[in-house]
Short mmCIF file of C-alpha atoms in Angstrom, two decimals:
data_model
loop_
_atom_site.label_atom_id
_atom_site.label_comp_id
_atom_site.label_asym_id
_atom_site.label_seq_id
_atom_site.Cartn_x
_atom_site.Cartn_y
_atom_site.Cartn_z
CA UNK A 1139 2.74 -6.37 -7.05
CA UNK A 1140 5.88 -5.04 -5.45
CA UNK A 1141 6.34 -2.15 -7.86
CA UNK A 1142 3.39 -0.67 -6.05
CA UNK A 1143 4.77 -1.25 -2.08
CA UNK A 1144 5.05 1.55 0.10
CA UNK A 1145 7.99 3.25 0.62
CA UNK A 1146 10.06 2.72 3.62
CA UNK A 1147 12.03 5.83 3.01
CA UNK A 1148 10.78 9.09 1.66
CA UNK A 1149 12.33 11.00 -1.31
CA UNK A 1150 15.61 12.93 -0.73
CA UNK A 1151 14.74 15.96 -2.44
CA UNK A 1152 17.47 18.06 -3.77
CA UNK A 1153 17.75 21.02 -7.06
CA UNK A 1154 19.48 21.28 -9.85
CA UNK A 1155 22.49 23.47 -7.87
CA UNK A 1156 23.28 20.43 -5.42
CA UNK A 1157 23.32 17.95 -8.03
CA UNK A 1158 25.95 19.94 -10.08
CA UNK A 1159 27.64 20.01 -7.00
CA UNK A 1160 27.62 16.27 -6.84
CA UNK A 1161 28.17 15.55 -10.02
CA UNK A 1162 31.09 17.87 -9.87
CA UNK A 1163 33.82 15.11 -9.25
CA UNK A 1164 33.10 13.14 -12.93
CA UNK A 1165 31.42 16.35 -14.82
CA UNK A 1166 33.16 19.88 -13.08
CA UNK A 1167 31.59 23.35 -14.18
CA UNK A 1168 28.97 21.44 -16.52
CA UNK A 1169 25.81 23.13 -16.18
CA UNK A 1170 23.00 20.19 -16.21
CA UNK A 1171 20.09 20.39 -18.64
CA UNK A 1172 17.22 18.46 -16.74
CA UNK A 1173 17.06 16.47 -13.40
CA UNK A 1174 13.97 14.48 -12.76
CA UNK A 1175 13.05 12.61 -9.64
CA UNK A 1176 12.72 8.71 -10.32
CA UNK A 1177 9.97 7.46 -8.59
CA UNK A 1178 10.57 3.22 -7.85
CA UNK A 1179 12.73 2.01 -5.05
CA UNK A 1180 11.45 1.87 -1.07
CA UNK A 1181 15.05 3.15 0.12
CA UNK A 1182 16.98 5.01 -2.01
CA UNK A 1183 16.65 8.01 -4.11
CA UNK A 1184 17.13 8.17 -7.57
CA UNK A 1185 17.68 10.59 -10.22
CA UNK A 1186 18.06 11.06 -14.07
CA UNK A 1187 20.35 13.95 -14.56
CA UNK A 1188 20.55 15.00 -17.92
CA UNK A 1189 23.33 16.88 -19.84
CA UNK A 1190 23.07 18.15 -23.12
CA UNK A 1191 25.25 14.99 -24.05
CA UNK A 1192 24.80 11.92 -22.11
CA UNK A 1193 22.55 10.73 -19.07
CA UNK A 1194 23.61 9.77 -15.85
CA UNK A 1195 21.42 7.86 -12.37
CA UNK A 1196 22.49 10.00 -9.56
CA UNK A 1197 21.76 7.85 -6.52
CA UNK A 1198 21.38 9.28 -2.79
CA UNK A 1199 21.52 6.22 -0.27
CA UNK A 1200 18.41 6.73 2.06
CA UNK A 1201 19.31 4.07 4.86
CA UNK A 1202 21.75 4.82 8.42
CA UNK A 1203 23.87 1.63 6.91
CA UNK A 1204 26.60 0.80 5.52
CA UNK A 1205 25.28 -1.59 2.70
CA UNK A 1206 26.07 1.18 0.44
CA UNK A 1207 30.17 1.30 0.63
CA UNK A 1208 30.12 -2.89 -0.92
CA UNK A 1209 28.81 -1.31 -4.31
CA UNK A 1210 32.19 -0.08 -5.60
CA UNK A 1211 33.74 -3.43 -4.62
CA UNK A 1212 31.17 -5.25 -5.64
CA UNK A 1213 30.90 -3.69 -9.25
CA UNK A 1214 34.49 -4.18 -9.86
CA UNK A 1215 34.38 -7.71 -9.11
CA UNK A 1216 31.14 -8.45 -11.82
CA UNK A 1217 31.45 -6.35 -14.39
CA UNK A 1218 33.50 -9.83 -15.72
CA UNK A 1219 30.75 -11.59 -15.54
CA UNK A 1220 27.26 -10.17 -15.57
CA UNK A 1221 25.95 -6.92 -17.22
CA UNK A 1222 25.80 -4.06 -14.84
CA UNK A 1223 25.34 -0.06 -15.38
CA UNK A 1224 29.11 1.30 -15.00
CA UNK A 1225 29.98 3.14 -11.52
CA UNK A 1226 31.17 6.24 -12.37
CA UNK A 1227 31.67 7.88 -8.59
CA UNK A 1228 30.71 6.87 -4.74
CA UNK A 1229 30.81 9.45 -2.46
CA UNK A 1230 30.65 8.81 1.45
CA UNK A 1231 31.90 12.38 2.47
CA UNK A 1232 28.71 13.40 3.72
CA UNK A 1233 30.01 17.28 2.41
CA UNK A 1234 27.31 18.39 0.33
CA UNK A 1235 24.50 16.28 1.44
CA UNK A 1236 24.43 14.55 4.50
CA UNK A 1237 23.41 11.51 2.93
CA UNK A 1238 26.44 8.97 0.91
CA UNK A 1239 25.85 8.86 -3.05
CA UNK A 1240 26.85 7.37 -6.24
CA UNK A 1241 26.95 8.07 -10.10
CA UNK A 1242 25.92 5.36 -12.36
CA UNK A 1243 25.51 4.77 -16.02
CA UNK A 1244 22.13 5.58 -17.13
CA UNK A 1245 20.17 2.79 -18.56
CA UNK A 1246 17.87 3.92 -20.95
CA UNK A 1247 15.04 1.30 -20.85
CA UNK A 1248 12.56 -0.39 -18.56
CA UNK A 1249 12.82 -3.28 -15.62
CA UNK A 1250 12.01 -6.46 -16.81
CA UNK A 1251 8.32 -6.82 -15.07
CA UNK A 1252 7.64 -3.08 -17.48
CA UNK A 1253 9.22 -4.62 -19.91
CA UNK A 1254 7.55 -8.32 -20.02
CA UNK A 1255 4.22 -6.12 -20.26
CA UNK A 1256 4.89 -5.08 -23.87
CA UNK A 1257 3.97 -6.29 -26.86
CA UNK A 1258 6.51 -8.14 -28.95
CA UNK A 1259 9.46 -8.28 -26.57
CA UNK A 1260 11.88 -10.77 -26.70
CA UNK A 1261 12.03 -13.93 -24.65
CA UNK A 1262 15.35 -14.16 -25.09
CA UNK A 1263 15.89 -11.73 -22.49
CA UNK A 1264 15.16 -14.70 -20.00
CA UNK A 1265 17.63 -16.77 -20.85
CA UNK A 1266 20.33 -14.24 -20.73
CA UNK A 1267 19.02 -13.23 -16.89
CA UNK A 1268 19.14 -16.84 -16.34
CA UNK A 1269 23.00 -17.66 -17.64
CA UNK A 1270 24.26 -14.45 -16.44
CA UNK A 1271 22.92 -15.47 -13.10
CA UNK A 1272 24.26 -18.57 -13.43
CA UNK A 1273 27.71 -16.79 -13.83
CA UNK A 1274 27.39 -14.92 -10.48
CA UNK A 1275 26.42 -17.97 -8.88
CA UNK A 1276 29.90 -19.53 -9.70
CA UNK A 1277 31.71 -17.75 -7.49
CA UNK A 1278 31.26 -20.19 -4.14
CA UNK A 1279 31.83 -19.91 -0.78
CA UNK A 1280 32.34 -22.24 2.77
CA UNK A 1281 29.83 -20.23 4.76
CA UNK A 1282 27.43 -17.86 4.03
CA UNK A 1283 27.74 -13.99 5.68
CA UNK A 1284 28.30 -9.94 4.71
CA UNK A 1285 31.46 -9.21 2.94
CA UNK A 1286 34.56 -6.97 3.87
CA UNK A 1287 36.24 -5.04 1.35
CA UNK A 1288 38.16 -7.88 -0.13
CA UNK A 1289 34.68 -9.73 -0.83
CA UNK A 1290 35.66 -12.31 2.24
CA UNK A 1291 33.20 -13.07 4.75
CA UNK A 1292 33.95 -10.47 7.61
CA UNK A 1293 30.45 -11.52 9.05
CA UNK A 1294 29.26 -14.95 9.62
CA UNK A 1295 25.16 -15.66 9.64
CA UNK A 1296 23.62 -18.43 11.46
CA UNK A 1297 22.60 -21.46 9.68
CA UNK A 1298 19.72 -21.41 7.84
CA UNK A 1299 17.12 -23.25 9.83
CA UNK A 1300 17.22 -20.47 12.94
CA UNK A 1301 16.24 -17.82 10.34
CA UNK A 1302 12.61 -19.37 10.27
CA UNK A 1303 11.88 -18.73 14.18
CA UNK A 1304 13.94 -15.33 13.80
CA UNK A 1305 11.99 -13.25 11.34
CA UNK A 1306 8.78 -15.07 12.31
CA UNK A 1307 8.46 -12.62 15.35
CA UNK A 1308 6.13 -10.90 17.37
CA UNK A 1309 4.68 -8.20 14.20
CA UNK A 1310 4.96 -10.81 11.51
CA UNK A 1311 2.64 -12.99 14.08
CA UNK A 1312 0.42 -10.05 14.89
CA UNK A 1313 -0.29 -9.94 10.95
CA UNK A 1314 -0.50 -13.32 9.99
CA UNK A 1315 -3.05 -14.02 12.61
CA UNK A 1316 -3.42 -17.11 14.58
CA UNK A 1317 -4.34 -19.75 11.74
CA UNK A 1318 -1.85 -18.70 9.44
CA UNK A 1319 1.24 -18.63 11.91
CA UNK A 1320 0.08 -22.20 12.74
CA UNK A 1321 0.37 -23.04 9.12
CA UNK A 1322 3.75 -21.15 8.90
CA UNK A 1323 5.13 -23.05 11.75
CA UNK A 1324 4.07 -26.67 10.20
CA UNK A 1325 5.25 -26.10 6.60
CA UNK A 1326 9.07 -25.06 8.40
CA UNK A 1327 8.84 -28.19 10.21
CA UNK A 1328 7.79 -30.17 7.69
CA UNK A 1329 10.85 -28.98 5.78
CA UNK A 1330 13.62 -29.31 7.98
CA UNK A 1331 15.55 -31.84 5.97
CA UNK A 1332 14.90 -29.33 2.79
CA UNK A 1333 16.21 -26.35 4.49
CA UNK A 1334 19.56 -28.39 5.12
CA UNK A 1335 19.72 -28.89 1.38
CA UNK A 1336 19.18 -25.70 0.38
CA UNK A 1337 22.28 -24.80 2.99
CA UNK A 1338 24.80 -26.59 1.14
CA UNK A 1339 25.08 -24.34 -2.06
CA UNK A 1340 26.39 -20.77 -0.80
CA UNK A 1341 27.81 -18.50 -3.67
CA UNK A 1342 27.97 -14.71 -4.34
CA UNK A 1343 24.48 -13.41 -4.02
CA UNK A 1344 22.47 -10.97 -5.32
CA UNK A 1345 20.37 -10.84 -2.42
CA UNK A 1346 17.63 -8.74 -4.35
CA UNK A 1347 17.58 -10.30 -7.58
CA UNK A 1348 13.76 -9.35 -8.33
CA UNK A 1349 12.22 -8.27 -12.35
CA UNK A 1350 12.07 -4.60 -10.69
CA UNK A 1351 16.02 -4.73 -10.05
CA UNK A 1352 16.71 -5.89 -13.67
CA UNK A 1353 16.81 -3.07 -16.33
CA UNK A 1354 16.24 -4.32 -20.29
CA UNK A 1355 17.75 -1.44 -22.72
CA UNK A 1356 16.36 -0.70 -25.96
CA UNK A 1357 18.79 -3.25 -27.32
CA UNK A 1358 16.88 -5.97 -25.26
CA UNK A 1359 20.13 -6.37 -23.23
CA UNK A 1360 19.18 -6.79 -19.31
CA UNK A 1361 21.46 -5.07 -16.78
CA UNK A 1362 21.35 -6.39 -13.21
CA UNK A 1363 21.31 -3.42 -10.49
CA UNK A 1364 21.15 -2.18 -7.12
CA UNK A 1365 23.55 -4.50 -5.64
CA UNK A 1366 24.38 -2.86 -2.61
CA UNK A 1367 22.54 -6.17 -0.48
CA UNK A 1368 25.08 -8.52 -1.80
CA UNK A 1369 26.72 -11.07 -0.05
CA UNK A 1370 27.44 -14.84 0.59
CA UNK A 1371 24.42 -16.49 0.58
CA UNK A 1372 22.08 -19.33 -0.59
CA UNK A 1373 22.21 -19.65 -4.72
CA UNK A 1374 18.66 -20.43 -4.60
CA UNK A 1375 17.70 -16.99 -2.41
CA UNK A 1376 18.18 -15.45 -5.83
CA UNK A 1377 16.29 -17.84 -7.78
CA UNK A 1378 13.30 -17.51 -5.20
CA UNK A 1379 13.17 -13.78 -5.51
CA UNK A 1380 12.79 -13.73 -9.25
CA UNK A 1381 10.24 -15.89 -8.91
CA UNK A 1382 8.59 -14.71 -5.90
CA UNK A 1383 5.62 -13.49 -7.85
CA UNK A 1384 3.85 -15.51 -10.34
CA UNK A 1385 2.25 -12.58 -12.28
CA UNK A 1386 5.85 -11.40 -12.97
CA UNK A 1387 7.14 -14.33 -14.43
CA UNK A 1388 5.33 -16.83 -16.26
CA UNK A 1389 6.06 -20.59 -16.77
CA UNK A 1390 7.52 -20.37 -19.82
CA UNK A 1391 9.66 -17.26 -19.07
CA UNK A 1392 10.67 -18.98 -16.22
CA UNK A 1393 11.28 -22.50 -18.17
CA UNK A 1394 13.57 -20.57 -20.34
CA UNK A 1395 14.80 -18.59 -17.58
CA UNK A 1396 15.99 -22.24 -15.97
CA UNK A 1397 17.04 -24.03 -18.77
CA UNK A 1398 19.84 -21.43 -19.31
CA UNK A 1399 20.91 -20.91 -16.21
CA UNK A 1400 21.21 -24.63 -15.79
CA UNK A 1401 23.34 -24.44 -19.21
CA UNK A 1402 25.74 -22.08 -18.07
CA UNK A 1403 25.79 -23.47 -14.09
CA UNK A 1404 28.86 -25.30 -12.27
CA UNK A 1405 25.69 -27.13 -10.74
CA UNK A 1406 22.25 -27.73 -11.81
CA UNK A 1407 19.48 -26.92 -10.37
CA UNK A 1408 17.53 -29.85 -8.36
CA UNK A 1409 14.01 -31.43 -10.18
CA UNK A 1410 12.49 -29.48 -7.24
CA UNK A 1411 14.30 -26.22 -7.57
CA UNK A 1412 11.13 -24.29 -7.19
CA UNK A 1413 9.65 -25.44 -4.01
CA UNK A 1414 13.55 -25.17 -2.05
CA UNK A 1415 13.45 -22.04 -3.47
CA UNK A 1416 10.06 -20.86 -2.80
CA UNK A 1417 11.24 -22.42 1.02
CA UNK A 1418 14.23 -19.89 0.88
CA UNK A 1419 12.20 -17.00 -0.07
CA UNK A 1420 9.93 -17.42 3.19
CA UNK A 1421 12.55 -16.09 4.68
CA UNK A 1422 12.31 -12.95 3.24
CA UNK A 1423 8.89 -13.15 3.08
CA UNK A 1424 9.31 -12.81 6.79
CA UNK A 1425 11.35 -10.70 7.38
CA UNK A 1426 9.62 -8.29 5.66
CA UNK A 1427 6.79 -8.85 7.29
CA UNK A 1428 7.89 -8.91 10.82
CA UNK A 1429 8.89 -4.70 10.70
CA UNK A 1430 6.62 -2.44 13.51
CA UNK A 1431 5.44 -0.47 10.86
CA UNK A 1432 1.79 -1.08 9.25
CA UNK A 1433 2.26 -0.54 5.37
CA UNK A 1434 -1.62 -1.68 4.32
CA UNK A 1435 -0.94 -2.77 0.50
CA UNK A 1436 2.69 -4.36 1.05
CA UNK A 1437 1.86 -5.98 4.40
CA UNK A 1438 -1.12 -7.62 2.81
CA UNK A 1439 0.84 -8.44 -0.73
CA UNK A 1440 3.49 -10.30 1.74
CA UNK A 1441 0.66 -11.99 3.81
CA UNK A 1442 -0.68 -13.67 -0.03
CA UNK A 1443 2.86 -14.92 -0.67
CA UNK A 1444 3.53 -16.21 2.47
CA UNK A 1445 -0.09 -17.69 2.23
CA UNK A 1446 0.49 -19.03 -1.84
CA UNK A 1447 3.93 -20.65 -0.39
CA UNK A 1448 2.43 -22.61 2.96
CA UNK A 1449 -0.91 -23.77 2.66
CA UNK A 1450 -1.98 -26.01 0.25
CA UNK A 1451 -5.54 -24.48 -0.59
CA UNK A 1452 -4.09 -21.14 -1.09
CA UNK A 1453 -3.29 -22.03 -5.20
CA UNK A 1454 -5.72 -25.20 -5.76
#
């Protein structure tokens, strides 16, 4: 569903001359065999550069933030504990392109909703998503918020229950229609004392942690990435995104997906794990939703989700 979203950003196009160039600070006066434009992602802009040697992910950050300049902090601190593609270089310099760019291993292999698809792959892979995440999630915090260089909260959020009315604004209204707010509205309500409990459990976050942001190698080893949107946050944010979309993930990937993380957890999960975090991801959903621009297929993908997680006759 997602993998086929429009894209927020377009490409950053650039030739084989300024990638040497950028590539210049790990691989100087290496000529490059073969660049090729990946085409997934709605921000950033990514690129298999190919030497006659080895591979590398050249990655040009497409968004005026700075989300970008947490990834080298942010890799340091979890390459202990989950599987992620080694940073190599980040470059904010803005002296070749204007744009702020890193250099990443290259994982050769397939995200885990590609990967699910094929015949004969390994299960397993679900359970080692699910206790790796499990080891992210132990890392806790008092209050959730975006991170300074030290991985402290610089930036407190608001608690949880004013993110509802925030994101369910004025263009997320105009596309859910009348009915559909209304039914929006009473499921948050309804919740209330949910949304308190989901508030209580605030680790290190993903903050992105769908099957398209997971890559599976040809060893069947998954590698979380794109982790620039991490922060404090809600454990079961994460949880909500992988399973955000039931064609990605089916109940028994997801049953083995749970049991391990429970396994390897300093908490458990609750019996009701997937309706607080199906609750969480509205949030998202939301926010997402409630942008100016009208993007036909993802608007109306969000719409079903939102639709799937509030009313009732949406999934009897």
């Amino acid at each position: 569903m997602d993998s086929r979203w429009e894209r927020v950003q377009p490409y950053i196009e650039i030739d084989k001359n300024i990638a040497e160039k950028m590539m210049g600070a790990i691989r100087p006066k290496r000529s490059i065999k073969n660049i090729g434009l990946i085409r997934n992602g709605l921000r950033n802009s990514n690129y298999c550069v190919e030497y006659d040697d080895k591979k590398f992910l050249l990655r040009i950050y497409g968004v005026e933030d700075n989300w970008w300049k947490k990834e080298e902090v942010i890799y340091h601190y979890i390459k202990e504990k989950v599987k992620a593609p080694e940073l190599f270089w980040l470059d904010g310099n803005l002296d070749i392109i204007d744009k702020p760019y890193a250099i990443f291993e290259y994982i050769e292999g397939l995200n885990l909703d590609q990967y699910s698809k094929q015949a004969g792959y390994k299960k397993k892979v679900f359970s080692d998503i699910g206790h790796n995440l499990a080891l992210l999630h132990s890392t806790s915090y008092k209050e959730g918020g975006f991170f300074d260089d030290n991985l402290e909260v610089a930036e407190k959020l608001p608690e949880l229950r004013l993110w509802y009315p925030m994101f369910l604004g004025e263009h997320a209204m105009r596309k859910l229609g009348e009915e559909l707010t209304e039914a929006v509205r009473k499921y948050i309500e309804d919740n209330d004392k949910n949304i308190e409990r989901i508030e209580k459990d605030i680790t290190l976050v993903h903050n992105d942690f769908r099957p398209i942001n997971i890559m599976v190698d040809k060893q069947d080893t998954p590698y979380f990435i794109d982790w620039e949107g991490s922060m404090a946050g809600h454990s079961l944010g994460d949880i909500g995104e992988f399973l955000r979309i039931e064609e990605q993930v089916s109940r028994e990937e997801e049953n083995i997906f749970i049991e391990s993380y429970n396994e390897a957890a300093n908490k458990r999960l609750p019996e009701d794990y997937k309706e607080l975090a199906k609750l969480r991801d509205l949030v998202n959903l939301l926010q997402l939703l409630n942008s100016q621009r009208n993007l036909d297929i993802k608007d109306g993908d969000l719409i079903e989700l939102i639709r799937r997680t509030c009313c009732k006759e949406a999934i009897e």
